[in-house]
Every structure is written in C-alpha cells, then in structure tokens.
Amino acid sequence: MNVEKLFTSFEGEYAPNTTKAYRSDFEQLTHWRKQNKLNPLSLSVIHFVQYLEEMGKSLTVATMSRRVASTSRLLDLLKQPNPSKEPDVILGFKRLKRNLGIAQKQTTPLTLEVMRKLQAECDDSNAGLRNRLLLQLGYESMRRRSEIYAFKFDNVKILPNGKHALLLRKSKTDQFGEGKLIPISDKLVKMIDNWQDEIKQPDRHILRSFRRDLSYS
C-alpha cells in the first residue's frame, strides 16, 4: 500500500483533523528528505536522529512528539522499517527533549478571580455583553474554543431536576456525536436569555462576531 492509498483508507476511520495532521507530518518529513536527497520510506537510524535535531531548531517538544508518533504509526501501517523504535533514536529524542527543556509553558487557566476581573472590564455595549457571556460560558463549560462557538440557543436544556445544561453535540473526544450534557449555573442561563432577547436571533449560534457598526454578522 502506498501513502496516498493509506490516507484514503483513513476516511471514516479517523476524524478529518487527525487525517490532516498525519498528512501534514508526513509532508514535512518528505520535504526534509527531498532537501537531503533521501527516501522518506527508507529511514536509517542516523538520518532519523538528524531529522529530530533539525526539528529541534524550531519546534516545541509537543509538536516534535506528535510528528514522531504519527511518522511511527504511518511506517508501521505501510510495513516499512521503523527507526523511531530503535534504542539510538529513543535515547536521542530523550536527550534532545532534556536539552530543549521538557517543561512547556502552560496556558494561564481562567480562574474565577481572573474571569471576574476580565468581566469587569467589559462595557455595556453589544460587544461588551457578548464578551462577558463568552467568559462565563468558557469558565463554566471548560470547552475548547471551537466547541464554545458551536453552541446554539436551542442547546440549552432543562434537566429533570429543574436545573439547566448545555448540550455539546460533538467534541474531539466524542467522534460519533453522541452528545454530552454540561450543567450550567442559573447565572449563565440568565445571561444567555438576556443575550437572546438582545439579539433577537433565537435560531442561531449564541456567540457571533460584529461588523464595524456593531451589528451582528
């Protein structure tokens, strides 16, 4: 099986973004191999270590780890020699990560204190009301940006106990779209209701951008 046939076989088996990442990582390796006049499917231990060292000049440890993992997976599926599993490569990668500093800078969490300070900076304009809601929604749902912006007004559900929840229809960890209910506070429910009354577009996404005149897009 060649590489293109393998990527085609991924359709329906992997999420589109996963396939895209596999393809991107392989293309990066192919580009490096072409520059060095080497065959990307015939990788020696020495050349693979050189590739790691080249990546270490500009990439984070997390990105390098992903590329090594995806390359290893592709080589196994293609039944090609896999130098990433050889002791010299494993030890070389550990050495490189130690030299680069394995501890990555983490994103500052949105704590309650931080959220309140940010909300206090929001004015009462349409954009300010939207941003205040965005902060509350992000804090309570703890979802990724793409998932937060996917919420619609009809995703607000009433639970049997009278409380409310947001229906997350699909997430990175829910590839089959079975959905997940995320409990939310009465405060957030009120903010969503007030926002819905303000924009008068109940059949659309809760969050949206603004044009320059602050009308809704």
PDB file of C-alpha atoms in Angstrom:
ATOM      1  CA  MET A   1       0.000   0.000   0.000  1.00  0.00           C
ATOM      2  CA  ASN A   2       1.355   3.449  -0.912  1.00  0.00           C
ATOM      3  CA  VAL A   3       0.961   6.548   1.212  1.00  0.00           C
ATOM      4  CA  GLU A   4      -1.959   8.070  -0.723  1.00  0.00           C
ATOM      5  CA  LYS A   5      -3.948   4.838  -0.565  1.00  0.00           C
ATOM      6  CA  LEU A   6      -3.281   4.716   3.152  1.00  0.00           C
ATOM      7  CA  PHE A   7      -4.598   8.249   3.671  1.00  0.00           C
ATOM      8  CA  THR A   8      -7.668   7.375   1.608  1.00  0.00           C
ATOM      9  CA  SER A   9      -8.292   4.363   3.846  1.00  0.00           C
ATOM     10  CA  PHE A  10      -8.328   6.699   6.847  1.00  0.00           C
ATOM     11  CA  GLU A  11     -11.627   8.232   5.680  1.00  0.00           C
ATOM     12  CA  GLY A  12     -14.359   7.138   8.030  1.00  0.00           C
ATOM     13  CA  GLU A  13     -11.845   5.603  10.417  1.00  0.00           C
ATOM     14  CA  TYR A  14     -10.256   8.787  11.740  1.00  0.00           C
ATOM     15  CA  ALA A  15     -11.561  12.286  12.350  1.00  0.00           C
ATOM     16  CA  PRO A  16     -10.750  14.660   9.436  1.00  0.00           C
ATOM     17  CA  ASN A  17      -8.382  16.704  11.608  1.00  0.00           C
ATOM     18  CA  THR A  18      -6.489  13.554  12.598  1.00  0.00           C
ATOM     19  CA  THR A  19      -6.005  12.578   8.959  1.00  0.00           C
ATOM     20  CA  LYS A  20      -4.960  16.136   8.171  1.00  0.00           C
ATOM     21  CA  ALA A  21      -2.340  16.006  10.943  1.00  0.00           C
ATOM     22  CA  TYR A  22      -0.972  12.678   9.674  1.00  0.00           C
ATOM     23  CA  ARG A  23      -0.696  14.057   6.161  1.00  0.00           C
ATOM     24  CA  SER A  24       0.922  17.311   7.301  1.00  0.00           C
ATOM     25  CA  ASP A  25       3.511  15.495   9.415  1.00  0.00           C
ATOM     26  CA  PHE A  26       4.393  13.160   6.580  1.00  0.00           C
ATOM     27  CA  GLU A  27       4.678  16.056   4.121  1.00  0.00           C
ATOM     28  CA  GLN A  28       7.083  17.805   6.494  1.00  0.00           C
ATOM     29  CA  LEU A  29       9.240  14.698   6.648  1.00  0.00           C
ATOM     30  CA  THR A  30       9.087  14.269   2.867  1.00  0.00           C
ATOM     31  CA  HIS A  31      10.150  17.882   2.356  1.00  0.00           C
ATOM     32  CA  TRP A  32      13.160  17.415   4.638  1.00  0.00           C
ATOM     33  CA  ARG A  33      14.097  14.169   2.925  1.00  0.00           C
ATOM     34  CA  LYS A  34      13.919  15.778  -0.510  1.00  0.00           C
ATOM     35  CA  GLN A  35      16.216  18.551   0.648  1.00  0.00           C
ATOM     36  CA  ASN A  36      18.700  15.915   1.749  1.00  0.00           C
ATOM     37  CA  LYS A  37      18.043  13.605  -1.225  1.00  0.00           C
ATOM     38  CA  LEU A  38      16.740  10.786   0.940  1.00  0.00           C
ATOM     39  CA  ASN A  39      13.809   8.392   0.675  1.00  0.00           C
ATOM     40  CA  PRO A  40      11.172   9.172   3.344  1.00  0.00           C
ATOM     41  CA  LEU A  41      10.115   5.500   3.411  1.00  0.00           C
ATOM     42  CA  SER A  42      13.626   4.190   3.848  1.00  0.00           C
ATOM     43  CA  LEU A  43      14.798   5.821   7.043  1.00  0.00           C
ATOM     44  CA  SER A  44      18.050   4.896   8.738  1.00  0.00           C
ATOM     45  CA  VAL A  45      18.564   5.452  12.442  1.00  0.00           C
ATOM     46  CA  ILE A  46      21.240   8.072  11.767  1.00  0.00           C
ATOM     47  CA  HIS A  47      19.042  10.024   9.375  1.00  0.00           C
ATOM     48  CA  PHE A  48      16.061   9.901  11.725  1.00  0.00           C
ATOM     49  CA  VAL A  49      18.166  11.333  14.538  1.00  0.00           C
ATOM     50  CA  GLN A  50      19.292  14.077  12.151  1.00  0.00           C
ATOM     51  CA  TYR A  51      15.641  14.815  11.380  1.00  0.00           C
ATOM     52  CA  LEU A  52      14.911  15.102  15.109  1.00  0.00           C
ATOM     53  CA  GLU A  53      17.807  17.509  15.554  1.00  0.00           C
ATOM     54  CA  GLU A  54      16.559  19.596  12.639  1.00  0.00           C
ATOM     55  CA  MET A  55      13.066  19.782  14.144  1.00  0.00           C
ATOM     56  CA  GLY A  56      14.577  20.767  17.484  1.00  0.00           C
ATOM     57  CA  LYS A  57      15.839  24.004  15.968  1.00  0.00           C
ATOM     58  CA  SER A  58      12.371  25.489  15.539  1.00  0.00           C
ATOM     59  CA  LEU A  59       9.652  23.268  17.026  1.00  0.00           C
ATOM     60  CA  THR A  60       8.325  22.688  20.518  1.00  0.00           C
ATOM     61  CA  VAL A  61       8.724  19.330  22.228  1.00  0.00           C
ATOM     62  CA  ALA A  62       4.973  18.735  21.933  1.00  0.00           C
ATOM     63  CA  THR A  63       4.991  19.218  18.150  1.00  0.00           C
ATOM     64  CA  MET A  64       8.065  17.050  17.750  1.00  0.00           C
ATOM     65  CA  SER A  65       6.483  14.281  19.831  1.00  0.00           C
ATOM     66  CA  ARG A  66       3.353  14.361  17.674  1.00  0.00           C
ATOM     67  CA  ARG A  67       5.377  14.156  14.461  1.00  0.00           C
ATOM     68  CA  VAL A  68       7.437  11.248  15.733  1.00  0.00           C
ATOM     69  CA  ALA A  69       4.302   9.400  16.845  1.00  0.00           C
ATOM     70  CA  SER A  70       2.442   9.946  13.568  1.00  0.00           C
ATOM     71  CA  THR A  71       5.501   9.015  11.470  1.00  0.00           C
ATOM     72  CA  SER A  72       5.951   5.851  13.517  1.00  0.00           C
ATOM     73  CA  ARG A  73       2.295   4.927  13.039  1.00  0.00           C
ATOM     74  CA  LEU A  74       2.424   5.503   9.274  1.00  0.00           C
ATOM     75  CA  LEU A  75       5.573   3.438   8.847  1.00  0.00           C
ATOM     76  CA  ASP A  76       4.015   0.556  10.782  1.00  0.00           C
ATOM     77  CA  LEU A  77       0.848   0.686   8.674  1.00  0.00           C
ATOM     78  CA  LEU A  78       2.929   0.781   5.492  1.00  0.00           C
ATOM     79  CA  LYS A  79       5.008  -2.145   6.806  1.00  0.00           C
ATOM     80  CA  GLN A  80       8.210  -0.164   6.375  1.00  0.00           C
ATOM     81  CA  PRO A  81      11.295  -0.197   8.644  1.00  0.00           C
ATOM     82  CA  ASN A  82      10.559   1.983  11.663  1.00  0.00           C
ATOM     83  CA  PRO A  83      13.711   3.597  13.102  1.00  0.00           C
ATOM     84  CA  SER A  84      11.702   5.590  15.674  1.00  0.00           C
ATOM     85  CA  LYS A  85      11.532   2.439  17.800  1.00  0.00           C
ATOM     86  CA  GLU A  86      15.280   1.846  17.754  1.00  0.00           C
ATOM     87  CA  PRO A  87      17.181   2.469  21.026  1.00  0.00           C
ATOM     88  CA  ASP A  88      19.513   5.074  19.480  1.00  0.00           C
ATOM     89  CA  VAL A  89      16.545   7.143  18.270  1.00  0.00           C
ATOM     90  CA  ILE A  90      14.620   6.803  21.550  1.00  0.00           C
ATOM     91  CA  LEU A  91      17.655   7.843  23.589  1.00  0.00           C
ATOM     92  CA  GLY A  92      18.485  10.616  21.127  1.00  0.00           C
ATOM     93  CA  PHE A  93      14.974  12.029  21.405  1.00  0.00           C
ATOM     94  CA  LYS A  94      15.101  11.903  25.212  1.00  0.00           C
ATOM     95  CA  ARG A  95      18.410  13.736  25.148  1.00  0.00           C
ATOM     96  CA  LEU A  96      17.012  16.353  22.787  1.00  0.00           C
ATOM     97  CA  LYS A  97      13.927  16.925  24.931  1.00  0.00           C
ATOM     98  CA  ARG A  98      16.080  17.318  28.011  1.00  0.00           C
ATOM     99  CA  ASN A  99      18.295  19.858  26.255  1.00  0.00           C
ATOM    100  CA  LEU A 100      15.309  21.816  24.991  1.00  0.00           C
ATOM    101  CA  GLY A 101      13.589  21.722  28.355  1.00  0.00           C
ATOM    102  CA  ILE A 102      10.727  19.251  28.511  1.00  0.00           C
ATOM    103  CA  ALA A 103       8.576  21.559  30.627  1.00  0.00           C
ATOM    104  CA  GLN A 104       6.381  23.527  28.260  1.00  0.00           C
ATOM    105  CA  LYS A 105       4.874  26.900  29.033  1.00  0.00           C
ATOM    106  CA  GLN A 106       1.273  26.262  30.001  1.00  0.00           C
ATOM    107  CA  THR A 107      -1.681  28.486  29.185  1.00  0.00           C
ATOM    108  CA  THR A 108      -2.837  30.540  32.157  1.00  0.00           C
ATOM    109  CA  PRO A 109      -6.079  28.971  33.421  1.00  0.00           C
ATOM    110  CA  LEU A 110      -9.280  31.017  33.523  1.00  0.00           C
ATOM    111  CA  THR A 111      -9.874  31.027  37.268  1.00  0.00           C
ATOM    112  CA  LEU A 112     -12.936  32.575  38.901  1.00  0.00           C
ATOM    113  CA  GLU A 113     -10.877  35.557  40.038  1.00  0.00           C
ATOM    114  CA  VAL A 114      -9.403  36.128  36.567  1.00  0.00           C
ATOM    115  CA  MET A 115     -12.821  35.753  34.927  1.00  0.00           C
ATOM    116  CA  ARG A 116     -14.414  38.335  37.222  1.00  0.00           C
ATOM    117  CA  LYS A 117     -11.617  40.814  36.595  1.00  0.00           C
ATOM    118  CA  LEU A 118     -11.996  40.388  32.838  1.00  0.00           C
ATOM    119  CA  GLN A 119     -15.781  40.705  33.010  1.00  0.00           C
ATOM    120  CA  ALA A 120     -15.404  43.921  34.979  1.00  0.00           C
ATOM    121  CA  GLU A 121     -13.527  45.377  32.003  1.00  0.00           C
ATOM    122  CA  CYS A 122     -16.436  44.666  29.628  1.00  0.00           C
ATOM    123  CA  ASP A 123     -18.716  47.630  28.954  1.00  0.00           C
ATOM    124  CA  ASP A 124     -22.464  47.517  28.291  1.00  0.00           C
ATOM    125  CA  SER A 125     -22.188  47.698  24.506  1.00  0.00           C
ATOM    126  CA  ASN A 126     -23.257  44.741  22.383  1.00  0.00           C
ATOM    127  CA  ALA A 127     -19.641  43.603  22.124  1.00  0.00           C
ATOM    128  CA  GLY A 128     -19.168  44.021  25.862  1.00  0.00           C
ATOM    129  CA  LEU A 129     -22.259  41.958  26.684  1.00  0.00           C
ATOM    130  CA  ARG A 130     -21.126  39.279  24.246  1.00  0.00           C
ATOM    131  CA  ASN A 131     -17.646  39.163  25.750  1.00  0.00           C
ATOM    132  CA  ARG A 132     -18.988  38.944  29.297  1.00  0.00           C
ATOM    133  CA  LEU A 133     -21.136  35.992  28.235  1.00  0.00           C
ATOM    134  CA  LEU A 134     -18.198  34.402  26.402  1.00  0.00           C
ATOM    135  CA  LEU A 135     -16.085  34.476  29.559  1.00  0.00           C
ATOM    136  CA  GLN A 136     -18.843  32.940  31.687  1.00  0.00           C
ATOM    137  CA  LEU A 137     -19.563  30.295  29.077  1.00  0.00           C
ATOM    138  CA  GLY A 138     -15.897  29.369  28.747  1.00  0.00           C
ATOM    139  CA  TYR A 139     -15.394  29.249  32.508  1.00  0.00           C
ATOM    140  CA  GLU A 140     -18.393  27.012  33.209  1.00  0.00           C
ATOM    141  CA  SER A 141     -18.208  24.688  30.205  1.00  0.00           C
ATOM    142  CA  MET A 142     -14.404  24.316  30.166  1.00  0.00           C
ATOM    143  CA  ARG A 143     -14.583  23.532  26.456  1.00  0.00           C
ATOM    144  CA  ARG A 144     -12.281  24.281  23.530  1.00  0.00           C
ATOM    145  CA  ARG A 145     -12.778  27.489  21.564  1.00  0.00           C
ATOM    146  CA  SER A 146     -14.351  25.694  18.583  1.00  0.00           C
ATOM    147  CA  GLU A 147     -16.789  23.879  20.885  1.00  0.00           C
ATOM    148  CA  ILE A 148     -17.790  27.062  22.715  1.00  0.00           C
ATOM    149  CA  TYR A 149     -18.570  28.829  19.455  1.00  0.00           C
ATOM    150  CA  ALA A 150     -20.614  25.844  18.258  1.00  0.00           C
ATOM    151  CA  PHE A 151     -23.245  26.250  20.986  1.00  0.00           C
ATOM    152  CA  LYS A 152     -26.664  27.380  19.809  1.00  0.00           C
ATOM    153  CA  PHE A 153     -29.553  28.749  21.836  1.00  0.00           C
ATOM    154  CA  ASP A 154     -31.505  25.518  21.450  1.00  0.00           C
ATOM    155  CA  ASN A 155     -28.618  23.628  23.080  1.00  0.00           C
ATOM    156  CA  VAL A 156     -29.799  24.969  26.462  1.00  0.00           C
ATOM    157  CA  LYS A 157     -31.781  22.102  28.012  1.00  0.00           C
ATOM    158  CA  ILE A 158     -33.863  21.783  31.178  1.00  0.00           C
ATOM    159  CA  LEU A 159     -32.957  18.740  33.284  1.00  0.00           C
ATOM    160  CA  PRO A 160     -35.496  16.638  35.252  1.00  0.00           C
ATOM    161  CA  ASN A 161     -34.414  18.340  38.488  1.00  0.00           C
ATOM    162  CA  GLY A 162     -35.250  21.759  37.059  1.00  0.00           C
ATOM    163  CA  LYS A 163     -31.633  22.739  36.533  1.00  0.00           C
ATOM    164  CA  HIS A 164     -30.168  23.639  33.147  1.00  0.00           C
ATOM    165  CA  ALA A 165     -27.440  22.153  30.995  1.00  0.00           C
ATOM    166  CA  LEU A 166     -25.802  22.803  27.643  1.00  0.00           C
ATOM    167  CA  LEU A 167     -25.891  20.047  25.060  1.00  0.00           C
ATOM    168  CA  LEU A 168     -22.463  19.600  23.495  1.00  0.00           C
ATOM    169  CA  ARG A 169     -23.369  17.789  20.296  1.00  0.00           C
ATOM    170  CA  LYS A 170     -19.867  16.739  19.289  1.00  0.00           C
ATOM    171  CA  SER A 171     -16.376  17.131  20.667  1.00  0.00           C
ATOM    172  CA  LYS A 172     -12.838  15.917  19.975  1.00  0.00           C
ATOM    173  CA  THR A 173     -13.376  13.031  22.391  1.00  0.00           C
ATOM    174  CA  ASP A 174     -16.874  12.259  21.042  1.00  0.00           C
ATOM    175  CA  GLN A 175     -16.242  11.471  17.385  1.00  0.00           C
ATOM    176  CA  PHE A 176     -19.600   9.758  16.911  1.00  0.00           C
ATOM    177  CA  GLY A 177     -21.587  12.786  18.019  1.00  0.00           C
ATOM    178  CA  GLU A 178     -23.458  11.086  20.845  1.00  0.00           C
ATOM    179  CA  GLY A 179     -23.535  14.367  22.737  1.00  0.00           C
ATOM    180  CA  LYS A 180     -22.866  15.396  26.311  1.00  0.00           C
ATOM    181  CA  LEU A 181     -24.856  17.474  28.800  1.00  0.00           C
ATOM    182  CA  ILE A 182     -22.829  20.113  30.660  1.00  0.00           C
ATOM    183  CA  PRO A 183     -24.541  21.530  33.787  1.00  0.00           C
ATOM    184  CA  ILE A 184     -24.565  25.333  33.931  1.00  0.00           C
ATOM    185  CA  SER A 185     -25.447  27.869  36.611  1.00  0.00           C
ATOM    186  CA  ASP A 186     -28.638  29.899  36.858  1.00  0.00           C
ATOM    187  CA  LYS A 187     -26.455  32.967  36.312  1.00  0.00           C
ATOM    188  CA  LEU A 188     -25.263  31.713  32.941  1.00  0.00           C
ATOM    189  CA  VAL A 189     -28.817  30.751  31.942  1.00  0.00           C
ATOM    190  CA  LYS A 190     -29.971  34.290  32.710  1.00  0.00           C
ATOM    191  CA  MET A 191     -27.071  35.766  30.730  1.00  0.00           C
ATOM    192  CA  ILE A 192     -27.952  33.594  27.739  1.00  0.00           C
ATOM    193  CA  ASP A 193     -31.651  34.532  27.972  1.00  0.00           C
ATOM    194  CA  ASN A 194     -30.832  38.242  28.179  1.00  0.00           C
ATOM    195  CA  TRP A 195     -28.465  37.943  25.249  1.00  0.00           C
ATOM    196  CA  GLN A 196     -31.086  36.106  23.204  1.00  0.00           C
ATOM    197  CA  ASP A 197     -33.581  38.892  23.891  1.00  0.00           C
ATOM    198  CA  GLU A 198     -30.969  41.454  22.897  1.00  0.00           C
ATOM    199  CA  ILE A 199     -30.001  39.997  19.509  1.00  0.00           C
ATOM    200  CA  LYS A 200     -33.438  38.546  18.634  1.00  0.00           C
ATOM    201  CA  GLN A 201     -31.968  35.681  16.607  1.00  0.00           C
ATOM    202  CA  PRO A 202     -33.016  32.569  18.546  1.00  0.00           C
ATOM    203  CA  ASP A 203     -32.219  30.059  15.798  1.00  0.00           C
ATOM    204  CA  ARG A 204     -28.529  30.902  15.543  1.00  0.00           C
ATOM    205  CA  HIS A 205     -25.323  30.401  17.481  1.00  0.00           C
ATOM    206  CA  ILE A 206     -25.098  32.022  20.899  1.00  0.00           C
ATOM    207  CA  LEU A 207     -21.814  33.737  20.073  1.00  0.00           C
ATOM    208  CA  ARG A 208     -21.098  35.627  16.875  1.00  0.00           C
ATOM    209  CA  SER A 209     -18.866  38.377  15.543  1.00  0.00           C
ATOM    210  CA  PHE A 210     -19.759  42.022  14.884  1.00  0.00           C
ATOM    211  CA  ARG A 211     -19.377  44.284  11.908  1.00  0.00           C
ATOM    212  CA  ARG A 212     -17.696  47.645  12.323  1.00  0.00           C
ATOM    213  CA  ASP A 213     -21.038  49.271  13.105  1.00  0.00           C
ATOM    214  CA  LEU A 214     -21.517  46.655  15.887  1.00  0.00           C
ATOM    215  CA  SER A 215     -24.388  44.992  14.052  1.00  0.00           C
ATOM    216  CA  TYR A 216     -24.436  41.193  14.139  1.00  0.00           C
ATOM    217  CA  SER A 217     -22.810  39.084  11.441  1.00  0.00           C
TER     218      SER A 217
END
